[in-house]
Coordinates of C-alpha atoms and ligand atoms in Angstrom, one line a residue:
M16 CA 112.4 111.0 82.8
K17 CA 113.4 112.7 86.0
N18 CA 110.5 115.1 86.0
Q19 CA 108.7 113.4 89.0
D20 CA 112.0 113.2 91.0
V21 CA 112.6 116.9 90.5
A22 CA 109.0 117.7 91.4
D23 CA 109.2 115.6 94.5
I24 CA 112.4 117.2 95.9
L25 CA 111.0 120.7 95.2
E26 CA 107.7 119.8 96.9
R27 CA 109.7 118.5 99.9
M28 CA 111.8 121.6 100.0
G29 CA 108.6 123.7 100.1
T30 CA 107.2 121.7 103.0
L31 CA 110.4 121.9 105.0
L32 CA 110.5 125.7 104.4
E33 CA 106.9 125.9 105.6
I34 CA 107.8 124.0 108.8
K35 CA 110.7 126.3 109.2
G36 CA 108.3 129.2 109.1
E37 CA 109.3 130.8 105.8
I38 CA 107.0 133.3 104.2
V39 CA 104.2 131.9 102.1
F40 CA 105.5 133.7 99.0
K41 CA 108.7 131.6 99.1
T42 CA 107.1 128.2 100.0
R43 CA 104.4 128.7 97.4
A44 CA 107.1 129.2 94.7
Y45 CA 108.5 125.7 95.4
Y46 CA 105.0 124.1 95.4
K47 CA 104.1 125.8 92.2
A48 CA 107.4 124.8 90.5
A49 CA 106.9 121.2 91.6
E50 CA 103.4 121.1 90.2
T51 CA 104.5 122.6 86.9
I52 CA 107.4 120.2 86.5
A53 CA 105.3 117.2 87.3
G54 CA 102.9 118.1 84.5
L55 CA 105.6 119.2 82.0
P56 CA 104.9 117.5 78.7
E57 CA 108.6 117.1 77.9
D58 CA 111.7 115.6 79.6
I59 CA 113.2 118.1 82.1
E60 CA 116.7 116.9 81.2
T61 CA 116.1 117.9 77.6
V62 CA 114.9 121.3 78.7
R63 CA 117.9 121.7 80.9
K64 CA 120.4 120.6 78.1
E65 CA 118.8 123.3 75.8
N66 CA 119.1 125.9 78.6
R67 CA 115.4 126.5 78.7
L68 CA 114.7 125.9 82.4
T69 CA 114.0 129.6 83.1
E70 CA 111.4 129.5 80.3
I71 CA 109.2 127.2 82.4
P72 CA 106.6 129.4 84.2
G73 CA 107.6 130.0 87.8
I74 CA 111.2 128.9 87.4
G75 CA 113.7 131.8 88.0
K76 CA 117.4 131.7 87.8
T77 CA 118.0 130.4 91.4
L78 CA 115.5 127.6 91.1
A79 CA 117.0 126.7 87.7
E80 CA 120.4 126.4 89.2
K81 CA 119.2 124.2 92.0
I82 CA 117.4 121.9 89.5
S83 CA 120.5 121.7 87.3
Q84 CA 122.6 120.8 90.3
Y85 CA 120.1 118.0 91.1
L86 CA 120.1 116.7 87.5
D87 CA 123.9 116.6 87.4
T88 CA 124.7 115.2 90.8
G89 CA 121.5 113.6 92.1
R90 CA 121.7 116.0 95.0
M91 CA 120.5 119.5 95.9
K92 CA 122.8 121.3 98.3
A93 CA 120.1 123.7 99.5
Y94 CA 117.9 120.8 100.4
E95 CA 120.6 119.0 102.3
E96 CA 121.5 122.2 104.2
L97 CA 117.8 122.7 105.1
T98 CA 117.5 119.1 106.4
K99 CA 120.3 119.9 108.9
E100 CA 118.0 122.5 110.4
I101 CA 114.6 120.8 109.8
P102 CA 114.8 117.0 110.1
E103 CA 113.5 115.1 107.0
G104 CA 111.4 112.9 109.3
L105 CA 109.0 115.9 109.7
L106 CA 107.9 115.4 106.1
E107 CA 106.3 112.2 107.2
V108 CA 104.7 114.0 110.2
V109 CA 103.2 116.5 107.9
E110 CA 101.5 113.7 105.9
I111 CA 99.7 112.4 109.0
P112 CA 96.0 113.3 108.7
S113 CA 95.1 116.3 111.0
V114 CA 98.7 117.4 111.3
G115 CA 100.0 119.6 108.4
P116 CA 103.0 122.0 108.4
K117 CA 101.8 124.3 111.2
K118 CA 101.3 121.6 113.7
A119 CA 104.5 119.8 112.7
K120 CA 106.4 123.1 113.4
L121 CA 104.7 123.4 116.8
F122 CA 105.5 119.8 117.8
F123 CA 109.1 120.2 116.5
E124 CA 109.7 123.4 118.4
Q125 CA 107.9 122.6 121.6
L126 CA 108.4 118.8 121.9
K127 CA 111.4 118.1 119.6
V128 CA 109.3 115.8 117.5
K129 CA 111.4 114.8 114.5
N130 CA 109.4 111.9 113.0
P131 CA 106.1 110.0 113.4
Q132 CA 107.5 107.7 116.1
D133 CA 108.4 110.7 118.2
L134 CA 104.9 112.1 117.7
R135 CA 103.3 108.8 118.8
K136 CA 105.5 108.7 121.9
A137 CA 104.6 112.3 122.7
I138 CA 100.9 111.5 122.4
E139 CA 101.3 108.5 124.7
A140 CA 103.2 110.6 127.2
G141 CA 100.4 113.1 127.2
K142 CA 102.7 115.9 126.0
L143 CA 100.4 117.3 123.4
A144 CA 97.7 118.4 125.8
G145 CA 98.0 122.0 126.6
L146 CA 99.9 123.1 123.5
P147 CA 98.3 126.1 121.9
G148 CA 95.4 125.3 119.6
I149 CA 95.5 121.5 120.4
Q150 CA 92.2 120.2 121.7
E151 CA 91.5 116.7 123.1
K152 CA 89.7 116.0 119.8
T153 CA 92.7 117.0 117.7
I154 CA 94.9 114.6 119.7
E155 CA 92.4 111.8 119.0
N156 CA 92.3 112.6 115.3
I157 CA 96.1 112.6 115.1
R158 CA 96.3 109.3 116.9
R159 CA 93.8 107.8 114.3
G160 CA 95.8 109.5 111.5
I161 CA 99.0 107.8 112.6
K162 CA 97.2 104.5 112.4
I163 CA 95.8 105.1 109.0
V164 CA 99.2 106.1 107.6
Q165 CA 100.7 102.9 109.1
Q166 CA 98.0 100.8 107.5
G167 CA 98.6 102.7 104.2
R168 CA 102.2 101.8 104.3
E169 CA 101.4 98.1 104.7
R170 CA 99.2 98.1 101.6
M171 CA 99.8 99.6 98.1
H172 CA 97.1 101.2 95.9
L173 CA 95.8 99.1 93.1
G174 CA 97.6 101.6 90.7
T175 CA 101.0 101.0 92.3
A176 CA 100.5 97.3 92.6
T177 CA 99.5 97.0 88.9
Q178 CA 102.5 99.0 87.8
V179 CA 105.0 97.0 90.0
A180 CA 103.4 93.6 88.8
E181 CA 103.6 94.7 85.2
E182 CA 107.3 95.4 85.5
F183 CA 108.1 92.0 86.9
V184 CA 105.8 90.1 84.6
A185 CA 107.3 91.9 81.6
A186 CA 110.9 91.1 82.8
L187 CA 110.2 87.4 83.4
K188 CA 108.1 86.9 80.3
K189 CA 111.2 87.5 78.2
L190 CA 112.7 84.2 79.5
P191 CA 112.2 81.4 77.0
E192 CA 111.8 79.1 80.1
V193 CA 108.5 80.9 81.1
N194 CA 105.4 79.6 79.5
E195 CA 102.6 81.3 81.3
I196 CA 102.8 84.1 83.9
V197 CA 100.0 85.7 85.8
A198 CA 99.8 88.1 88.8
A199 CA 97.3 86.4 91.2
G200 CA 96.2 87.4 94.7
S201 CA 94.3 90.5 95.7
L202 CA 95.7 92.3 92.6
R203 CA 94.0 89.9 90.2
R204 CA 90.8 90.4 92.1
G205 CA 91.2 94.1 91.7
R206 CA 91.1 94.9 95.4
E207 CA 91.5 98.6 96.2
T208 CA 94.7 98.0 98.1
V209 CA 97.2 95.2 97.9
R210 CA 99.5 93.9 100.6
D211 CA 101.8 91.8 98.4
I212 CA 102.0 90.7 94.8
D213 CA 101.7 87.0 94.1
I214 CA 103.1 86.0 90.7
L215 CA 102.4 82.5 89.4
I216 CA 104.5 81.0 86.6
D217 CA 104.3 77.8 84.5
S218 CA 107.9 76.8 83.7
T219 CA 110.0 73.8 83.0
N220 CA 113.1 75.4 84.6
P221 CA 112.1 76.9 88.0
Q222 CA 115.7 77.3 89.2
R223 CA 116.5 79.6 86.3
V224 CA 113.4 81.7 86.8
M225 CA 114.2 82.1 90.5
D226 CA 117.8 83.1 89.8
V227 CA 116.8 85.7 87.3
F228 CA 114.0 87.1 89.5
V229 CA 116.1 87.7 92.6
H230 CA 118.7 89.5 90.5
L231 CA 116.4 91.9 88.7
P232 CA 117.4 95.6 89.1
Q233 CA 114.1 96.4 90.9
V234 CA 115.0 94.1 93.8
K235 CA 116.4 95.7 97.0
S236 CA 116.5 92.6 99.2
V237 CA 115.7 89.0 99.0
N238 CA 113.5 87.4 101.8
A239 CA 113.5 83.9 100.3
H240 CA 115.2 82.2 97.4
G241 CA 114.0 78.7 97.1
E242 CA 113.6 76.1 94.3
T243 CA 110.1 77.0 93.3
K244 CA 109.3 79.9 95.5
S245 CA 111.0 83.3 96.1
S246 CA 110.2 86.5 97.8
I247 CA 111.8 89.9 97.5
L248 CA 111.3 93.6 98.5
T249 CA 111.5 96.2 95.8
Q250 CA 113.4 99.5 96.1
N251 CA 110.1 100.9 97.4
N252 CA 109.7 98.1 100.0
D253 CA 106.9 96.5 98.1
Q254 CA 106.8 92.7 98.5
V255 CA 106.7 90.5 95.4
D256 CA 106.5 86.7 95.7
I257 CA 106.8 84.3 92.8
R258 CA 106.0 80.6 92.5
V259 CA 106.6 78.2 89.7
V260 CA 104.1 75.3 89.3
E261 CA 103.7 72.4 86.8
P262 CA 101.5 73.0 83.8
R263 CA 99.0 70.3 84.8
S264 CA 98.4 72.3 88.1
F265 CA 98.6 75.8 86.8
G266 CA 94.9 76.5 86.7
A267 CA 94.4 75.0 90.2
A268 CA 97.2 77.0 91.6
L269 CA 95.9 80.2 89.9
L270 CA 92.5 79.5 91.5
Y271 CA 94.0 78.9 94.9
F272 CA 96.4 81.9 94.9
T273 CA 93.9 84.3 93.5
G274 CA 91.8 83.8 96.5
S275 CA 90.1 85.3 98.3
K276 CA 90.7 83.1 101.3
D277 CA 86.9 83.2 102.0
F278 CA 86.1 82.2 98.5
N279 CA 88.6 79.3 98.7
I280 CA 86.9 78.1 101.8
K281 CA 83.5 78.1 100.2
L282 CA 84.9 76.2 97.2
R283 CA 86.3 73.6 99.5
Q284 CA 82.9 73.2 101.2
I285 CA 81.2 72.6 97.8
A286 CA 83.9 70.1 96.9
I287 CA 83.5 68.1 100.2
K288 CA 79.8 67.7 99.5
K289 CA 80.6 66.1 96.1
E290 CA 83.3 63.8 97.5
M291 CA 86.0 66.0 95.9
K292 CA 89.0 67.9 97.1
V293 CA 90.4 71.3 96.0
S294 CA 94.0 72.1 96.4
E295 CA 96.6 74.2 94.8
Y296 CA 97.5 71.1 92.8
G297 CA 94.1 70.3 91.3
I298 CA 90.6 69.1 91.8
F299 CA 90.5 65.5 92.9
F300 CA 87.8 62.9 93.3
V301 CA 88.3 61.2 96.7
K302 CA 86.9 57.8 97.6
G303 CA 88.1 55.2 100.1
G304 CA 91.4 57.0 100.7
R305 CA 92.2 57.1 96.9
E306 CA 92.4 60.2 94.9
R307 CA 91.8 60.8 91.2
M308 CA 92.7 64.1 89.5
L309 CA 89.8 65.6 87.7
A310 CA 91.1 69.0 86.6
G311 CA 94.0 71.4 87.2
K312 CA 95.4 72.7 83.9
T313 CA 93.1 75.7 83.6
E314 CA 90.8 77.6 86.0
A315 CA 87.9 77.0 83.7
D316 CA 88.5 73.2 84.0
C317 CA 88.5 73.4 87.7
F318 CA 85.2 75.3 88.0
K319 CA 83.6 72.9 85.6
A320 CA 84.8 69.9 87.6
L321 CA 83.2 71.4 90.6
G322 CA 79.9 71.9 88.7
L323 CA 80.2 75.7 88.8
P324 CA 80.2 78.4 86.2
Y325 CA 83.4 80.4 85.7
V326 CA 83.6 83.1 88.4
P327 CA 85.5 86.2 87.3
P328 CA 88.4 87.0 89.8
E329 CA 86.7 90.3 90.8
M330 CA 83.7 88.5 92.1
R331 CA 85.7 86.1 94.4
E332 CA 85.2 88.1 97.6
D333 CA 83.4 87.4 100.8
F334 CA 80.7 90.0 99.9
G335 CA 78.5 88.4 97.3
A336 CA 79.8 84.9 97.9
E337 CA 76.6 83.8 99.7
E338 CA 74.5 85.0 96.8
F339 CA 76.7 83.4 94.2
F340 CA 76.8 80.0 95.9
A341 CA 73.1 80.0 96.5
D342 CA 72.0 80.4 92.9
K343 CA 75.3 80.0 91.1
N344 CA 74.4 82.9 88.8
V345 CA 77.2 84.9 87.2
P346 CA 76.0 88.1 85.7
A347 CA 77.6 89.4 82.5
L348 CA 79.9 92.0 84.1
V349 CA 80.6 95.3 82.5
E350 CA 83.8 95.4 80.5
F351 CA 86.3 98.1 79.7
K352 CA 85.2 98.1 76.0
D353 CA 81.6 99.1 77.1
I354 CA 82.8 102.5 78.4
Q355 CA 81.9 105.2 75.9
G356 CA 83.2 108.3 77.7
D357 CA 84.4 109.9 80.9
L358 CA 82.2 112.3 82.7
H359 CA 84.5 113.7 85.4
V360 CA 87.7 115.2 84.2
H361 CA 89.4 118.6 84.8
S362 CA 91.0 121.2 82.6
T363 CA 93.1 124.3 83.1
W364 CA 89.8 126.1 83.7
S365 CA 90.2 124.8 87.3
D366 CA 93.1 122.7 88.7
G367 CA 93.7 120.5 85.7
Q368 CA 97.0 120.6 83.8
N369 CA 95.8 120.2 80.3
T370 CA 93.5 122.4 78.2
I371 CA 90.0 121.3 77.2
A372 CA 91.2 120.6 73.6
E373 CA 94.1 118.4 74.9
M374 CA 91.8 116.4 77.1
A375 CA 89.2 116.1 74.3
H376 CA 91.6 114.9 71.7
A377 CA 93.2 112.3 74.1
A378 CA 89.7 111.0 74.9
A379 CA 88.7 110.8 71.2
A380 CA 91.9 108.9 70.6
K381 CA 90.8 106.3 73.2
G382 CA 87.7 105.7 71.1
Y383 CA 85.3 107.5 73.5
Q384 CA 82.2 109.2 72.1
Y385 CA 82.2 112.0 74.7
L386 CA 84.0 113.7 77.6
A387 CA 82.5 115.9 80.3
L388 CA 84.8 118.7 81.4
S389 CA 83.6 118.8 85.0
D390 CA 85.8 121.5 86.5
H391 CA 85.4 122.7 90.1
S392 CA 83.2 125.5 91.2
P393 CA 84.5 128.7 93.0
R394 CA 83.9 127.6 96.5
L395 CA 86.8 125.2 96.2
R396 CA 89.4 128.0 96.2
V397 CA 92.5 125.8 96.3
A398 CA 91.4 124.3 93.0
G399 CA 90.7 127.6 91.3
G400 CA 87.0 126.9 90.7
V401 CA 85.3 128.5 87.6
T402 CA 83.5 131.8 88.3
P403 CA 80.0 132.3 86.7
E404 CA 81.6 134.9 84.3
D405 CA 84.3 132.4 83.2
L406 CA 81.7 129.7 82.7
K407 CA 80.5 131.6 79.6
K408 CA 84.0 131.7 78.2
K409 CA 84.5 128.0 79.0
K410 CA 81.2 127.2 77.3
K411 CA 82.2 129.1 74.2
E412 CA 85.5 127.3 74.1
I413 CA 83.6 124.0 74.2
D414 CA 81.2 125.0 71.5
D415 CA 84.0 126.1 69.2
L416 CA 85.9 122.8 69.8
N417 CA 82.8 120.7 69.2
A418 CA 82.2 122.5 65.9
G419 CA 85.6 121.1 64.7
M420 CA 85.3 117.5 66.1
K421 CA 83.8 114.6 64.3
D422 CA 82.0 111.7 66.0
F423 CA 83.0 113.1 69.4
C424 CA 81.3 115.6 71.8
V425 CA 82.7 117.6 74.7
L426 CA 80.1 118.1 77.4
F427 CA 79.9 121.2 79.4
G428 CA 80.2 119.8 83.0
T429 CA 80.9 120.9 86.5
E430 CA 82.0 119.3 89.7
V431 CA 80.0 121.6 91.9
E432 CA 80.7 122.0 95.6
I433 CA 78.2 120.9 98.2
D434 CA 78.3 123.3 101.2
S435 CA 77.9 122.3 104.8
A436 CA 74.1 122.5 104.6
G437 CA 73.8 120.5 101.4
N438 CA 73.3 123.6 99.1
L439 CA 75.2 123.9 95.8
D440 CA 77.8 126.5 94.8
Y441 CA 76.0 127.6 91.6
N442 CA 72.4 128.7 91.5
N443 CA 69.8 126.8 89.6
T444 CA 69.9 129.1 86.5
I445 CA 73.6 128.4 86.2
L446 CA 73.2 124.7 86.9
S447 CA 70.5 124.3 84.3
A448 CA 73.0 125.4 81.6
F449 CA 75.4 122.4 82.1
D450 CA 75.1 119.1 80.2
F451 CA 76.4 117.3 83.3
V452 CA 76.4 118.1 86.9
I453 CA 78.3 116.0 89.5
A454 CA 78.2 117.3 93.0
A455 CA 81.0 116.8 95.5
I456 CA 81.9 117.2 99.1
H457 CA 85.5 118.5 99.8
S458 CA 85.0 120.0 103.3
G459 CA 83.0 119.5 106.5
F460 CA 83.9 115.8 106.7
E461 CA 83.7 116.1 110.5
Q462 CA 80.0 116.7 110.6
S463 CA 77.8 114.2 112.4
F464 CA 76.4 111.1 110.8
G465 CA 73.0 112.8 110.7
Q466 CA 74.2 116.0 109.2
L467 CA 76.2 114.3 106.5
T468 CA 73.3 112.1 105.6
K469 CA 71.0 115.1 105.3
R470 CA 73.5 117.0 103.3
L471 CA 73.8 114.2 100.7
V472 CA 70.1 113.4 100.6
K473 CA 69.4 117.1 99.9
V474 CA 71.9 117.1 97.0
C475 CA 70.1 114.1 95.5
Q476 CA 66.9 116.0 95.6
N477 CA 68.3 118.9 93.5
K478 CA 66.8 118.3 90.1
Y479 CA 69.9 119.6 88.3
V480 CA 72.3 117.1 89.8
H481 CA 73.1 114.0 87.8
A482 CA 75.6 112.3 90.1
I483 CA 77.5 112.4 93.4
A484 CA 81.3 112.4 93.0
H485 CA 83.5 110.1 95.2
P486 CA 80.6 109.6 97.6
T487 CA 82.5 108.5 100.8
G488 CA 85.5 110.9 100.6
V489 CA 88.0 108.2 101.3
H490 CA 91.7 108.8 100.5
L491 CA 93.3 105.4 100.7
G492 CA 96.0 105.3 103.4
K493 CA 95.3 109.0 104.2
R494 CA 91.8 109.6 105.1
E495 CA 88.9 107.4 106.3
P496 CA 85.5 107.6 104.6
Y497 CA 83.1 110.0 106.3
H498 CA 80.2 108.4 108.0
F499 CA 76.7 108.7 106.8
D500 CA 73.7 106.5 106.3
F501 CA 74.7 104.7 103.1
Q502 CA 71.3 103.0 102.6
E503 CA 69.4 106.3 103.0
V504 CA 71.6 108.1 100.5
C505 CA 71.3 105.2 98.0
K506 CA 67.5 105.4 98.3
A507 CA 67.6 109.2 97.7
A508 CA 69.8 108.6 94.7
V509 CA 67.4 106.0 93.2
D510 CA 64.3 108.1 94.0
N511 CA 65.7 111.1 92.3
N512 CA 67.5 109.4 89.4
V513 CA 70.9 110.4 90.6
C514 CA 74.0 108.2 89.9
L515 CA 76.7 107.5 92.4
E516 CA 80.2 107.7 91.1
I517 CA 82.9 105.1 91.0
N518 CA 85.9 107.4 91.1
A519 CA 88.7 105.5 89.4
F520 CA 91.6 107.7 90.7
P521 CA 93.8 105.1 92.5
I522 CA 94.0 107.0 95.8
R523 CA 90.2 107.1 95.9
L524 CA 88.5 104.1 94.3
D525 CA 85.4 105.5 95.8
L526 CA 82.8 103.9 95.9
N527 CA 84.8 100.7 96.5
G528 CA 83.7 97.2 95.4
A529 CA 81.8 96.4 98.5
N530 CA 80.0 99.7 98.5
V531 CA 79.0 99.2 94.8
Y532 CA 77.8 95.7 95.5
H533 CA 75.4 96.9 98.2
A534 CA 74.3 100.1 96.4
R535 CA 73.4 98.0 93.3
K536 CA 71.1 96.0 95.5
Y537 CA 69.2 99.2 96.4
G538 CA 68.8 99.8 92.7
V539 CA 71.5 102.5 92.4
K540 CA 72.9 103.4 88.9
F541 CA 76.6 104.5 88.5
V542 CA 79.0 106.6 86.6
V543 CA 82.6 105.3 86.3
D544 CA 84.9 108.4 86.1
T545 CA 88.6 109.0 86.3
D546 CA 88.7 112.5 87.9
A547 CA 91.7 113.1 85.6
H548 CA 93.6 116.2 86.2
R549 CA 95.8 115.6 83.2
V550 CA 95.7 113.5 80.1
E551 CA 97.5 110.4 81.4
H552 CA 95.1 110.2 84.4
M553 CA 92.3 109.1 81.9
D554 CA 94.1 105.7 81.8
F555 CA 92.8 105.1 85.4
M556 CA 89.4 104.1 83.8
K557 CA 90.5 100.4 84.0
F558 CA 90.6 100.6 87.8
G559 CA 87.1 102.0 87.8
V560 CA 85.8 99.3 85.6
T561 CA 87.5 96.7 87.8
T562 CA 85.8 98.2 90.8
A563 CA 82.4 98.2 89.0
R564 CA 83.0 94.5 88.3
R565 CA 83.8 93.8 91.9
G566 CA 80.4 95.3 92.7
W567 CA 78.8 92.9 90.2
L568 CA 77.8 95.6 87.8
T569 CA 76.5 94.9 84.3
K570 CA 76.6 97.3 81.4
K571 CA 73.2 98.6 82.1
D572 CA 74.1 99.7 85.6
V573 CA 76.7 102.1 84.3
L574 CA 75.5 105.4 82.7
N575 CA 78.6 106.0 80.7
T576 CA 78.2 102.8 78.7
L577 CA 75.4 104.6 76.8
S578 CA 76.0 106.0 73.4
Y579 CA 76.2 109.8 73.1
S580 CA 72.6 110.2 71.9
E581 CA 71.2 107.9 74.6
L582 CA 73.3 109.6 77.3
M583 CA 71.9 113.0 76.3
K584 CA 68.4 111.8 76.5
R585 CA 69.0 110.4 80.0
L586 CA 70.8 113.6 81.2
R587 CA 67.8 115.8 80.4
K588 CA 66.0 114.8 83.5
Ligands
LIG619 P1 96.7 90.8 100.2 O1 98.0 90.3 99.8 O2 96.6 90.9 101.7 O3 96.3 92.0 99.5 O4 95.6 89.7 99.8 P2 95.7 88.3 99.0 O5 94.3 87.8 98.8 O6 96.6 88.4 97.9 O7 96.3 87.4 100.1 P3 97.7 86.6 100.3 O8 98.8 87.3 99.5 O9 97.9 86.4 101.7 O10 97.4 85.2 99.6 C1 97.2 85.0 98.2 C2 96.0 84.0 98.1 O11 96.4 82.7 98.5 C3 94.8 84.3 98.9 O12 94.0 85.3 98.2 C4 94.2 83.0 99.0 C5 95.4 82.1 99.1 N1 95.6 81.8 100.5 C6 96.6 82.2 101.2 N2 96.6 81.7 102.5 C7 95.5 80.9 102.5 C8 94.9 80.1 103.5 O13 95.4 80.0 104.7 N3 93.8 79.4 103.2 C9 93.3 79.5 101.9 N4 92.2 78.8 101.7 N5 93.8 80.2 101.0 C10 94.9 80.9 101.3
LIG620 CA1 98.8 89.1 98.0

């Protein structure tokens, strides 16, 4: 399907036109078309073949011609013409936090900035100071933004890493020479971002595995092609390393290459005390310069040989390690199968792409018992928040739908905006009508530490609020978390019976594993939600569960592991 490719080029076209200074009407048309095509439930090429492009809302004759040209030739003439005028590198400038199209236009026109490197140089040379509307603080924010983007480029989201790894694992698994194959490293630990993918293989014919690997179609360049180790870059510049090991060492190698480095160091310290040695080849008993192999075939054998219980990969981080090695207690971590529903998804009532019915049927098909349609409130204008009048219609739609569904219930929810003073966007009468209220900050991130803390504490004290959405506001690789007193907010959440969200959307993963680990110690309870804006996004739940496990959560720490009836009892505060 080329839907996403078409959406991407239209989106880029819109941005370039915006930098050029085109009227909003025109740029908006490109953005809108991009969004519609990205969410199109059928293949755009089929639509094109059947001459139905102009039947797509927002696609007129001219746009349809451009799309057809792109589908036929892989190029769009209008786009290429435009990039002669407005350099493509500006698309990256726009992506830098605190920049956006208006400032990109200003820097391009006044300073001939054509890409992020130019912008960095201009900042270093002090050229931004004095430009209209550019304060000292703006320059500082842009400088930080450039750094965040750079770091973001060095690390993939867990979502991307999972997808890339799955492709390589599937391709290599087909080889009869491959016995076992596992993606290790930070990906196996479920870390929020991943620098490179480390794949471990048990095979009797390493040479053949290496040869097939470096010639896979996903490979753009080969960094190393050895007898048992190879490293490549994908077409998207993601690094994938593979290693072939002997069956008798597979478990030890998996343990070693899963890491984390800190966890490995702690294991080694334990081993030394027991006159043992841990390496990627096995666990050895060491005495008088002689070594005897104790374990290595499986990870479980290795832990056992060290006198330790099996530690799930998600727990092998530096946070929590002290606690684990002190009392060697491994809690029964929450599992994907424990999740009974999703409490934060959107529909066409706000900025979602699917109707309530489409979302509900997809959730029911996953085996969930419930789904809360938590659409935005009006204050978030870009997301088309639901007005109080429309809420009545939305409620009616939900009631009608529920009447026709068996063993499944749609909850009437909202993701309500928190204003700069910590007040909510709906009044208490309206709020009291919802089954589920999750409160969220989408603006005013620049407030002081004290203000943000007060704002979040105040929200916890509102008796209609059940949870706080994406509590730190982080956008991985794009925006840093906002700063507030985490402990203070956790305490307020516990005191007022408010959950903190683990938002499973891969660019968020907010709270992250470390946050969750600490919040749990303060007694916080959690909801794990996907923030889905269309049906497929509900698959992100697995990343949320991984994050919950990284924070050592058990089933009872997570609200949406409750059955429908237990959940409803808990929601009536
Ligand atoms: P990443 O790739 O930065 O997201 O994180 P990891 O954890 O995948 O790190 P990576 O790819 O450098 O190495 C994979 C694993 O190999 C790592 O988690 C632990 C192990 N490892 C790598 N270098 C060392 C080392 O110098 N000492 C020890 N003990 N273990 C190491
Ligand atoms: Ca890695």
